[in-house]
mmCIF file with all atom_site columns, C-alpha atoms in Angstrom:
data_model
loop_
_atom_site.group_PDB
_atom_site.id
_atom_site.type_symbol
_atom_site.label_atom_id
_atom_site.label_alt_id
_atom_site.label_comp_id
_atom_site.label_asym_id
_atom_site.label_entity_id
_atom_site.label_seq_id
_atom_site.pdbx_PDB_ins_code
_atom_site.Cartn_x
_atom_site.Cartn_y
_atom_site.Cartn_z
_atom_site.occupancy
_atom_site.B_iso_or_equiv
_atom_site.pdbx_formal_charge
_atom_site.auth_seq_id
_atom_site.auth_comp_id
_atom_site.auth_asym_id
_atom_site.auth_atom_id
_atom_site.pdbx_PDB_model_num
ATOM 1   C CA . MET Y 1 1   ? 209.471 63.341 70.433 1.00 0.00 ? 767 MET Y CA 1
ATOM 2   C CA . ILE Y 1 2   ? 208.040 65.162 67.470 1.00 0.00 ? 768 ILE Y CA 1
ATOM 3   C CA . PHE Y 1 3   ? 211.310 64.449 65.654 1.00 0.00 ? 769 PHE Y CA 1
ATOM 4   C CA . GLY Y 1 4   ? 210.830 60.759 66.494 1.00 0.00 ? 770 GLY Y CA 1
ATOM 5   C CA . ILE Y 1 5   ? 207.302 60.785 65.066 1.00 0.00 ? 771 ILE Y CA 1
ATOM 6   C CA . VAL Y 1 6   ? 208.305 62.523 61.844 1.00 0.00 ? 772 VAL Y CA 1
ATOM 7   C CA . PHE Y 1 7   ? 211.402 60.371 61.406 1.00 0.00 ? 773 PHE Y CA 1
ATOM 8   C CA . ALA Y 1 8   ? 209.443 57.148 62.033 1.00 0.00 ? 774 ALA Y CA 1
ATOM 9   C CA . ILE Y 1 9   ? 206.911 58.118 59.362 1.00 0.00 ? 775 ILE Y CA 1
ATOM 10  C CA . PHE Y 1 10  ? 209.715 59.114 56.988 1.00 0.00 ? 776 PHE Y CA 1
ATOM 11  C CA . ARG Y 1 11  ? 211.558 55.818 57.448 1.00 0.00 ? 777 ARG Y CA 1
ATOM 12  C CA . ALA Y 1 12  ? 208.378 53.723 57.240 1.00 0.00 ? 778 ALA Y CA 1
ATOM 13  C CA . LEU Y 1 13  ? 207.493 55.333 53.916 1.00 0.00 ? 779 LEU Y CA 1
ATOM 14  C CA . HIS Y 1 14  ? 210.968 54.511 52.633 1.00 0.00 ? 780 HIS Y CA 1
ATOM 15  C CA . ALA Y 1 15  ? 210.765 50.942 53.940 1.00 0.00 ? 781 ALA Y CA 1
ATOM 16  C CA . LEU Y 1 16  ? 207.449 50.445 52.138 1.00 0.00 ? 782 LEU Y CA 1
ATOM 17  C CA . LYS Y 1 17  ? 209.012 51.849 48.947 1.00 0.00 ? 783 LYS Y CA 1
ATOM 18  C CA . ILE Y 1 18  ? 206.013 53.968 48.064 1.00 0.00 ? 784 ILE Y CA 1
ATOM 19  C CA . PRO Y 1 19  ? 206.225 55.758 44.686 1.00 0.00 ? 785 PRO Y CA 1
ATOM 20  C CA . MET Y 1 20  ? 206.555 59.174 46.335 1.00 0.00 ? 786 MET Y CA 1
ATOM 21  C CA . VAL Y 1 21  ? 209.980 58.311 47.815 1.00 0.00 ? 787 VAL Y CA 1
ATOM 22  C CA . ILE Y 1 22  ? 211.277 55.726 45.355 1.00 0.00 ? 788 ILE Y CA 1
ATOM 23  C CA . ASN Y 1 23  ? 214.063 58.022 44.081 1.00 0.00 ? 789 ASN Y CA 1
ATOM 24  C CA . SER Y 1 24  ? 214.903 59.487 47.473 1.00 0.00 ? 790 SER Y CA 1
ATOM 25  C CA . ILE Y 1 25  ? 218.473 60.287 48.459 1.00 0.00 ? 791 ILE Y CA 1
ATOM 26  C CA . TYR Y 1 26  ? 217.799 58.710 51.884 1.00 0.00 ? 792 TYR Y CA 1
ATOM 27  C CA . TYR Y 1 27  ? 218.459 55.257 50.424 1.00 0.00 ? 793 TYR Y CA 1
ATOM 28  C CA . LYS Y 1 28  ? 222.110 56.337 50.126 1.00 0.00 ? 794 LYS Y CA 1
ATOM 29  C CA . PHE Y 1 29  ? 222.178 57.071 53.861 1.00 0.00 ? 795 PHE Y CA 1
ATOM 30  C CA . GLU Y 1 30  ? 220.556 53.767 54.830 1.00 0.00 ? 796 GLU Y CA 1
ATOM 31  C CA . PRO Y 1 31  ? 220.902 51.251 51.997 1.00 0.00 ? 797 PRO Y CA 1
ATOM 32  C CA . TYR Y 1 32  ? 219.936 48.521 54.466 1.00 0.00 ? 798 TYR Y CA 1
ATOM 33  C CA . ILE Y 1 33  ? 216.297 49.533 53.966 1.00 0.00 ? 799 ILE Y CA 1
ATOM 34  C CA . LEU Y 1 34  ? 216.501 47.980 50.492 1.00 0.00 ? 800 LEU Y CA 1
ATOM 35  C CA . ASN Y 1 35  ? 217.717 44.620 51.841 1.00 0.00 ? 801 ASN Y CA 1
ATOM 36  C CA . ALA Y 1 36  ? 215.670 41.692 50.578 1.00 0.00 ? 802 ALA Y CA 1
ATOM 37  C CA . SER Y 1 37  ? 215.666 39.915 53.954 1.00 0.00 ? 803 SER Y CA 1
ATOM 38  C CA . GLY Y 1 38  ? 212.761 41.997 55.241 1.00 0.00 ? 804 GLY Y CA 1
ATOM 39  C CA . PHE Y 1 39  ? 214.288 42.671 58.656 1.00 0.00 ? 805 PHE Y CA 1
ATOM 40  C CA . ALA Y 1 40  ? 214.628 46.399 58.018 1.00 0.00 ? 806 ALA Y CA 1
ATOM 41  C CA . LEU Y 1 41  ? 211.040 46.593 56.795 1.00 0.00 ? 807 LEU Y CA 1
ATOM 42  C CA . ILE Y 1 42  ? 209.683 44.899 59.923 1.00 0.00 ? 808 ILE Y CA 1
ATOM 43  C CA . GLN Y 1 43  ? 211.916 46.966 62.193 1.00 0.00 ? 809 GLN Y CA 1
ATOM 44  C CA . LEU Y 1 44  ? 210.883 50.299 60.683 1.00 0.00 ? 810 LEU Y CA 1
ATOM 45  C CA . LEU Y 1 45  ? 207.201 49.381 60.614 1.00 0.00 ? 811 LEU Y CA 1
ATOM 46  C CA . THR Y 1 46  ? 207.487 48.417 64.284 1.00 0.00 ? 812 THR Y CA 1
ATOM 47  C CA . TYR Y 1 47  ? 208.832 51.886 64.947 1.00 0.00 ? 813 TYR Y CA 1
ATOM 48  C CA . ALA Y 1 48  ? 205.908 53.396 63.066 1.00 0.00 ? 814 ALA Y CA 1
ATOM 49  C CA . PHE Y 1 49  ? 203.137 51.318 64.629 1.00 0.00 ? 815 PHE Y CA 1
ATOM 50  C CA . TYR Y 1 50  ? 204.379 50.991 68.212 1.00 0.00 ? 816 TYR Y CA 1
ATOM 51  C CA . PHE Y 1 51  ? 206.627 53.939 68.945 1.00 0.00 ? 817 PHE Y CA 1
ATOM 52  C CA . MET Y 1 52  ? 204.523 56.667 67.323 1.00 0.00 ? 818 MET Y CA 1
ATOM 53  C CA . PRO Y 1 53  ? 201.452 56.019 69.528 1.00 0.00 ? 819 PRO Y CA 1
ATOM 54  C CA . TYR Y 1 54  ? 203.705 56.038 72.585 1.00 0.00 ? 820 TYR Y CA 1
ATOM 55  C CA . TYR Y 1 55  ? 205.272 59.339 71.514 1.00 0.00 ? 821 TYR Y CA 1
ATOM 56  C CA . CYS Y 1 56  ? 201.835 60.901 70.992 1.00 0.00 ? 822 CYS Y CA 1
ATOM 57  C CA . SER Y 1 57  ? 200.628 59.623 74.374 1.00 0.00 ? 823 SER Y CA 1
ATOM 58  C CA . ALA Y 1 58  ? 203.765 60.851 76.125 1.00 0.00 ? 824 ALA Y CA 1
ATOM 59  C CA . ILE Y 1 59  ? 203.424 64.301 74.556 1.00 0.00 ? 825 ILE Y CA 1
ATOM 60  C CA . ASN Y 1 60  ? 199.800 64.359 75.715 1.00 0.00 ? 826 ASN Y CA 1
ATOM 61  C CA . ALA Y 1 61  ? 200.828 63.310 79.234 1.00 0.00 ? 827 ALA Y CA 1
ATOM 62  C CA . LEU Y 1 62  ? 203.543 65.939 79.462 1.00 0.00 ? 828 LEU Y CA 1
ATOM 63  C CA . LEU Y 1 63  ? 201.252 68.700 78.221 1.00 0.00 ? 829 LEU Y CA 1
ATOM 64  C CA . PHE Y 1 64  ? 198.245 67.892 80.403 1.00 0.00 ? 830 PHE Y CA 1
ATOM 65  C CA . TYR Y 1 65  ? 199.830 66.414 83.529 1.00 0.00 ? 831 TYR Y CA 1
ATOM 66  C CA . ASP Y 1 66  ? 199.003 69.481 85.633 1.00 0.00 ? 832 ASP Y CA 1
ATOM 67  C CA . GLN Y 1 67  ? 195.276 69.194 84.926 1.00 0.00 ? 833 GLN Y CA 1
ATOM 68  C CA . GLN Y 1 68  ? 194.780 65.533 85.918 1.00 0.00 ? 834 GLN Y CA 1
ATOM 69  C CA . PRO Y 1 69  ? 197.913 63.883 87.306 1.00 0.00 ? 835 PRO Y CA 1
ATOM 70  C CA . SER Y 1 70  ? 196.055 60.673 88.205 1.00 0.00 ? 836 SER Y CA 1
ATOM 71  C CA . ARG Y 1 71  ? 195.353 59.983 84.512 1.00 0.00 ? 837 ARG Y CA 1
ATOM 72  C CA . PHE Y 1 72  ? 199.048 59.720 83.698 1.00 0.00 ? 838 PHE Y CA 1
ATOM 73  C CA . GLN Y 1 73  ? 200.327 57.252 86.292 1.00 0.00 ? 839 GLN Y CA 1
ATOM 74  C CA . TRP Y 1 74  ? 201.243 54.933 83.413 1.00 0.00 ? 840 TRP Y CA 1
ATOM 75  C CA . LEU Y 1 75  ? 203.918 57.291 82.093 1.00 0.00 ? 841 LEU Y CA 1
ATOM 76  C CA . PRO Y 1 76  ? 206.947 56.115 84.156 1.00 0.00 ? 842 PRO Y CA 1
ATOM 77  C CA . ASP Y 1 77  ? 206.223 52.429 83.511 1.00 0.00 ? 843 ASP Y CA 1
ATOM 78  C CA . TRP Y 1 78  ? 205.672 52.792 79.782 1.00 0.00 ? 844 TRP Y CA 1
ATOM 79  C CA . THR Y 1 79  ? 208.639 55.114 79.499 1.00 0.00 ? 845 THR Y CA 1
ATOM 80  C CA . MET Y 1 80  ? 210.876 52.375 80.882 1.00 0.00 ? 846 MET Y CA 1
ATOM 81  C CA . VAL Y 1 81  ? 209.346 49.814 78.502 1.00 0.00 ? 847 VAL Y CA 1
ATOM 82  C CA . HIS Y 1 82  ? 209.886 52.178 75.578 1.00 0.00 ? 848 HIS Y CA 1
ATOM 83  C CA . ALA Y 1 83  ? 213.482 52.932 76.593 1.00 0.00 ? 849 ALA Y CA 1
ATOM 84  C CA . GLY Y 1 84  ? 214.303 49.225 76.713 1.00 0.00 ? 850 GLY Y CA 1
ATOM 85  C CA . ALA Y 1 85  ? 212.564 48.523 73.421 1.00 0.00 ? 851 ALA Y CA 1
ATOM 86  C CA . ALA Y 1 86  ? 214.290 51.447 71.713 1.00 0.00 ? 852 ALA Y CA 1
ATOM 87  C CA . ALA Y 1 87  ? 217.714 50.358 72.966 1.00 0.00 ? 853 ALA Y CA 1
ATOM 88  C CA . GLN Y 1 88  ? 217.218 46.775 71.802 1.00 0.00 ? 854 GLN Y CA 1
ATOM 89  C CA . ALA Y 1 89  ? 215.672 47.815 68.487 1.00 0.00 ? 855 ALA Y CA 1
ATOM 90  C CA . GLN Y 1 90  ? 218.391 50.308 67.618 1.00 0.00 ? 856 GLN Y CA 1
ATOM 91  C CA . PHE Y 1 91  ? 221.141 47.919 68.717 1.00 0.00 ? 857 PHE Y CA 1
ATOM 92  C CA . SER Y 1 92  ? 219.872 45.149 66.449 1.00 0.00 ? 858 SER Y CA 1
ATOM 93  C CA . TYR Y 1 93  ? 218.990 47.455 63.541 1.00 0.00 ? 859 TYR Y CA 1
ATOM 94  C CA . LEU Y 1 94  ? 222.205 49.466 63.577 1.00 0.00 ? 860 LEU Y CA 1
ATOM 95  C CA . LEU Y 1 95  ? 224.562 46.525 64.008 1.00 0.00 ? 861 LEU Y CA 1
ATOM 96  C CA . SER Y 1 96  ? 222.754 44.436 61.411 1.00 0.00 ? 862 SER Y CA 1
ATOM 97  C CA . SER Y 1 97  ? 223.096 47.273 58.925 1.00 0.00 ? 863 SER Y CA 1
ATOM 98  C CA . LEU Y 1 98  ? 226.810 47.693 59.686 1.00 0.00 ? 864 LEU Y CA 1
ATOM 99  C CA . HIS Y 1 99  ? 227.975 44.090 59.659 1.00 0.00 ? 865 HIS Y CA 1
ATOM 100 C CA . ASN Y 1 100 ? 229.616 42.499 56.658 1.00 0.00 ? 866 ASN Y CA 1
ATOM 101 C CA . PRO Y 1 101 ? 227.728 39.292 55.859 1.00 0.00 ? 867 PRO Y CA 1
ATOM 102 C CA . PRO Y 1 102 ? 230.507 36.877 54.866 1.00 0.00 ? 868 PRO Y CA 1
ATOM 103 C CA . LEU Y 1 103 ? 228.362 33.753 55.295 1.00 0.00 ? 869 LEU Y CA 1
ATOM 104 C CA . PHE Y 1 104 ? 225.153 35.034 53.766 1.00 0.00 ? 870 PHE Y CA 1
ATOM 105 C CA . LEU Y 1 105 ? 225.647 36.211 50.229 1.00 0.00 ? 871 LEU Y CA 1
ATOM 106 C CA . ASP Y 1 106 ? 222.862 38.585 49.383 1.00 0.00 ? 872 ASP Y CA 1
ATOM 107 C CA . SER Y 1 107 ? 223.102 40.761 46.331 1.00 0.00 ? 873 SER Y CA 1
ATOM 108 C CA . SER Y 1 108 ? 220.693 43.317 47.825 1.00 0.00 ? 874 SER Y CA 1
ATOM 109 C CA . TRP Y 1 109 ? 222.974 44.093 50.776 1.00 0.00 ? 875 TRP Y CA 1
ATOM 110 C CA . SER Y 1 110 ? 225.265 47.068 50.450 1.00 0.00 ? 876 SER Y CA 1
ATOM 111 C CA . PRO Y 1 111 ? 227.238 48.841 53.171 1.00 0.00 ? 877 PRO Y CA 1
ATOM 112 C CA . ILE Y 1 112 ? 226.673 52.428 54.218 1.00 0.00 ? 878 ILE Y CA 1
ATOM 113 C CA . PRO Y 1 113 ? 228.921 54.613 52.035 1.00 0.00 ? 879 PRO Y CA 1
ATOM 114 C CA . PRO Y 1 114 ? 231.742 56.274 54.002 1.00 0.00 ? 880 PRO Y CA 1
ATOM 115 C CA . GLU Y 1 115 ? 230.517 59.801 53.249 1.00 0.00 ? 881 GLU Y CA 1
ATOM 116 C CA . TYR Y 1 116 ? 227.110 59.023 54.827 1.00 0.00 ? 882 TYR Y CA 1
ATOM 117 C CA . TRP Y 1 117 ? 228.342 56.801 57.657 1.00 0.00 ? 883 TRP Y CA 1
ATOM 118 C CA . PHE Y 1 118 ? 228.463 59.426 60.429 1.00 0.00 ? 884 PHE Y CA 1
ATOM 119 C CA . THR Y 1 119 ? 225.046 60.836 59.532 1.00 0.00 ? 885 THR Y CA 1
ATOM 120 C CA . SER Y 1 120 ? 223.380 57.438 59.373 1.00 0.00 ? 886 SER Y CA 1
ATOM 121 C CA . VAL Y 1 121 ? 224.988 56.078 62.520 1.00 0.00 ? 887 VAL Y CA 1
ATOM 122 C CA . GLY Y 1 122 ? 224.458 59.392 64.309 1.00 0.00 ? 888 GLY Y CA 1
ATOM 123 C CA . LEU Y 1 123 ? 220.719 59.428 63.601 1.00 0.00 ? 889 LEU Y CA 1
ATOM 124 C CA . ASN Y 1 124 ? 220.351 55.846 64.779 1.00 0.00 ? 890 ASN Y CA 1
ATOM 125 C CA . ILE Y 1 125 ? 222.360 56.523 67.935 1.00 0.00 ? 891 ILE Y CA 1
ATOM 126 C CA . ILE Y 1 126 ? 220.164 59.543 68.661 1.00 0.00 ? 892 ILE Y CA 1
ATOM 127 C CA . LEU Y 1 127 ? 217.110 57.295 68.314 1.00 0.00 ? 893 LEU Y CA 1
ATOM 128 C CA . ALA Y 1 128 ? 218.684 54.969 70.896 1.00 0.00 ? 894 ALA Y CA 1
ATOM 129 C CA . ILE Y 1 129 ? 219.914 57.548 73.425 1.00 0.00 ? 895 ILE Y CA 1
ATOM 130 C CA . ILE Y 1 130 ? 217.013 60.019 73.595 1.00 0.00 ? 896 ILE Y CA 1
ATOM 131 C CA . PRO Y 1 131 ? 214.527 57.462 75.031 1.00 0.00 ? 897 PRO Y CA 1
ATOM 132 C CA . GLN Y 1 132 ? 217.092 56.566 77.715 1.00 0.00 ? 898 GLN Y CA 1
ATOM 133 C CA . LEU Y 1 133 ? 217.469 60.214 78.708 1.00 0.00 ? 899 LEU Y CA 1
ATOM 134 C CA . PHE Y 1 134 ? 213.705 60.707 78.703 1.00 0.00 ? 900 PHE Y CA 1
ATOM 135 C CA . ALA Y 1 135 ? 213.234 57.621 80.903 1.00 0.00 ? 901 ALA Y CA 1
ATOM 136 C CA . PHE Y 1 136 ? 215.878 58.912 83.296 1.00 0.00 ? 902 PHE Y CA 1
ATOM 137 C CA . ARG Y 1 137 ? 214.132 62.273 83.509 1.00 0.00 ? 903 ARG Y CA 1
ATOM 138 C CA . ILE Y 1 138 ? 210.664 60.794 84.039 1.00 0.00 ? 904 ILE Y CA 1
ATOM 139 C CA . CYS Y 1 139 ? 211.662 58.067 86.484 1.00 0.00 ? 905 CYS Y CA 1
ATOM 140 C CA . VAL Y 1 140 ? 213.921 60.264 88.593 1.00 0.00 ? 906 VAL Y CA 1
ATOM 141 C CA . GLY Y 1 141 ? 211.209 62.902 88.522 1.00 0.00 ? 907 GLY Y CA 1
ATOM 142 C CA . ASN Y 1 142 ? 208.626 60.320 89.560 1.00 0.00 ? 908 ASN Y CA 1
ATOM 143 C CA . ARG Y 1 143 ? 209.941 60.585 93.116 1.00 0.00 ? 909 ARG Y CA 1
ATOM 144 C CA . ASP Y 1 144 ? 208.711 64.167 93.128 1.00 0.00 ? 910 ASP Y CA 1
ATOM 145 C CA . ALA Y 1 145 ? 205.452 64.663 91.232 1.00 0.00 ? 911 ALA Y CA 1
ATOM 146 C CA . ASP Y 1 146 ? 206.186 68.370 90.781 1.00 0.00 ? 912 ASP Y CA 1
ATOM 147 C CA . PHE Y 1 147 ? 209.299 67.588 88.731 1.00 0.00 ? 913 PHE Y CA 1
ATOM 148 C CA . TYR Y 1 148 ? 207.396 67.159 85.495 1.00 0.00 ? 914 TYR Y CA 1
#
């Protein structure tokens, strides 16, 4: 989850094109961030503003569950919501960055270069699969409160 927090901040800074990262090599890995349509910007800011608070809350719940288990009854429900949102978000973001827009000519769109394709797609697939595995662990473990 800490990787998710750091990566969400990293990608949000690139989506906002702040001067600190304007010449970053990461734009070669995900050139879709530079797309003029704004979809990538909204998607990455959604990750930053909605997923990061969930990650921080989930880390807090996992660390302090033994002290007050009644305070963290929300964790299985919100974990399922997050897993669904992450799957949908990564599906739409990844496939929109990989498609070839034959009907919409946009000079700002460029495909992922072949040498960075596996890294870029791999990172996005990790961001889609890890929440599913975490939801499986939490919800299966919810049957037995001692599991987590």
